[in-house]
Amino acid sequence: MSKRVLITGAAGFLGSHLCDRFIKEGYRVVGMDNLITGAMMNIEHLFPLEQFEFYHHDVSNYVHVAGDLDYILHFASPASPIDYLKMPIQTMKVGSLGTHNLLGLALSKGARMLIASTSEVYGDPLVHPQTEDYWGNVNPIGPRGVYDEAKRFQEALTMAYHTYHGLETRMVRIFNTYGPRMRVNDGRVLPAFFSQAIRGEGLTVFGDGSQTRSFCYVDDLVEGIYRLLHSDCHMPVNIGNPDEINILDFAEEVLALVGNPAAHIINKPLPTDDPKVRKPNISKAKEVLGWEPKFNRAEGMAITYEYFKGVVPVNA
Ligand code: UDP
């Protein structure tokens, strides 16, 4: 019998790509999502498959899955700054109560649990690039605190299950990732810029655009997660692309790629506690997983642009 994996947040951007990968590798996949930010469109193609099942469920409530489970991947959470501003309590609950429910399920099934942590555990970092041994600079009561602290709690709880119960656990710290199936209006920089450029609107650069991010194409991220799950490393591992760019230059890149003469750059205020820099140090992933990103930004952006052209309604 093939292995069976539970993926929470299955209808989301990362969750749906993970479902695809595990199906491709011959696993039986149980997808779970409460659909507050996920979209059925992302997993519709999996429903005809015998190896795929779907539960419409909120993991912040008690989770029951009948039958065996070999792995649990916890990817359910609002994941963009505007989502967790709109849903602060749900964001905290899914990272804390949701994680607790799933750790309990993993223990009862003898499953290995992998949690989706984040570069946000480093907050507005004072160490650059960020290494896994950096403890971070997080404002617990700022608008991003609900996400950052939920994810930090998630790591602490997962480590406690590992040390106290001997549960097999894995933790991936995910840096900015992009690709097809990002929600057009999730407020993150790449969907915002692509939809604004395609519609011929102003690209909303927050602040002066000097803040940096490092963008990883989704297939690279999925490969890193797949390797981490099957590795013997229970400590957190950064997965991201260290190719750093500031947001103003990124806006220029999107303008050049889309080539819409009506599109232009406008400035909006910088959100509270917006990290000034972000770039993963991926030495550990290289050493422990033999992993590094394969897609450069030009390749990943070209694929992603094709996707957004299909989903962004163009203004007449
Ligand atoms: N950003 C921007 N314009 C937008 C959306 C985001 O300039 O319309 C900036 C934001 O201030 C941040 C960076 O782009 O510095 C990345 O933001 P995003 O929300 O994608 O993710 P974050 O890395 O902040 O979680």
PDB file of C-alpha atoms and ligand atoms in Angstrom, residues 81 84 120 144 176 187-190 192-193 196 204-206 211 213 247 270-271 274-275 278, ligand 1:
ATOM      1  CA  PRO A  81      -0.150  40.601   5.638  1.00  0.00           C
ATOM      2  CA  TYR A  84      -3.799  38.299   8.868  1.00  0.00           C
ATOM      3  CA  GLU A 120       8.619  35.976   9.706  1.00  0.00           C
ATOM      4  CA  ARG A 144       2.127  41.211  12.003  1.00  0.00           C
ATOM      5  CA  ASN A 176       8.888  34.706   0.030  1.00  0.00           C
ATOM      6  CA  GLY A 187      -2.233  41.832  -1.241  1.00  0.00           C
ATOM      7  CA  ARG A 188       1.234  40.395  -1.577  1.00  0.00           C
ATOM      8  CA  VAL A 189       3.669  42.251  -3.694  1.00  0.00           C
ATOM      9  CA  LEU A 190       3.870  39.945  -6.679  1.00  0.00           C
ATOM     10  CA  ALA A 192      -0.399  43.150  -6.677  1.00  0.00           C
ATOM     11  CA  PHE A 193       2.262  44.249  -9.163  1.00  0.00           C
ATOM     12  CA  GLN A 196      -1.707  46.362 -11.629  1.00  0.00           C
ATOM     13  CA  THR A 204       1.806  50.411  -5.473  1.00  0.00           C
ATOM     14  CA  VAL A 205       5.354  50.571  -4.135  1.00  0.00           C
ATOM     15  CA  PHE A 206       5.151  50.865  -0.348  1.00  0.00           C
ATOM     16  CA  GLN A 211      13.156  47.339   1.471  1.00  0.00           C
ATOM     17  CA  ARG A 213      12.923  40.547  -0.389  1.00  0.00           C
ATOM     18  CA  ILE A 247      10.919  46.394  -4.095  1.00  0.00           C
ATOM     19  CA  LEU A 270       5.030  51.607   4.262  1.00  0.00           C
ATOM     20  CA  PRO A 271       2.968  49.232   6.459  1.00  0.00           C
ATOM     21  CA  ASP A 274       7.434  45.952   7.396  1.00  0.00           C
ATOM     22  CA  PRO A 275      10.821  44.149   7.477  1.00  0.00           C
ATOM     23  CA  ARG A 278      15.063  39.664   4.030  1.00  0.00           C
TER      24      ARG A 278
HETATM   25  N1  UDP B   1       4.692  45.759  -1.076  1.00  0.00           N
HETATM   26  C1  UDP B   1       4.579  46.838  -1.919  1.00  0.00           C
HETATM   27  N2  UDP B   1       3.410  47.001  -2.612  1.00  0.00           N
HETATM   28  C2  UDP B   1       2.358  46.153  -2.524  1.00  0.00           C
HETATM   29  C3  UDP B   1       2.474  45.048  -1.664  1.00  0.00           C
HETATM   30  C4  UDP B   1       3.657  44.860  -0.946  1.00  0.00           C
HETATM   31  O1  UDP B   1       5.507  47.646  -2.049  1.00  0.00           O
HETATM   32  O2  UDP B   1       1.335  46.398  -3.180  1.00  0.00           O
HETATM   33  C5  UDP B   1       5.947  45.556  -0.331  1.00  0.00           C
HETATM   34  C6  UDP B   1       5.760  45.347   1.175  1.00  0.00           C
HETATM   35  O3  UDP B   1       5.765  46.577   1.844  1.00  0.00           O
HETATM   36  C7  UDP B   1       6.969  44.519   1.510  1.00  0.00           C
HETATM   37  C8  UDP B   1       7.235  43.697   0.243  1.00  0.00           C
HETATM   38  O4  UDP B   1       6.554  44.384  -0.804  1.00  0.00           O
HETATM   39  O5  UDP B   1       8.085  45.320   1.786  1.00  0.00           O
HETATM   40  C9  UDP B   1       6.727  42.282   0.296  1.00  0.00           C
HETATM   41  O6  UDP B   1       5.404  42.319   0.762  1.00  0.00           O
HETATM   42  P1  UDP B   1       4.474  41.042   0.786  1.00  0.00           P
HETATM   43  O7  UDP B   1       3.160  41.480   1.327  1.00  0.00           O
HETATM   44  O8  UDP B   1       4.489  40.389  -0.534  1.00  0.00           O
HETATM   45  O9  UDP B   1       5.167  40.025   1.782  1.00  0.00           O
HETATM   46  P2  UDP B   1       6.063  40.151   3.098  1.00  0.00           P
HETATM   47  O10 UDP B   1       7.409  39.755   2.648  1.00  0.00           O
HETATM   48  O11 UDP B   1       6.055  41.558   3.619  1.00  0.00           O
HETATM   49  O12 UDP B   1       5.428  39.204   4.037  1.00  0.00           O
END
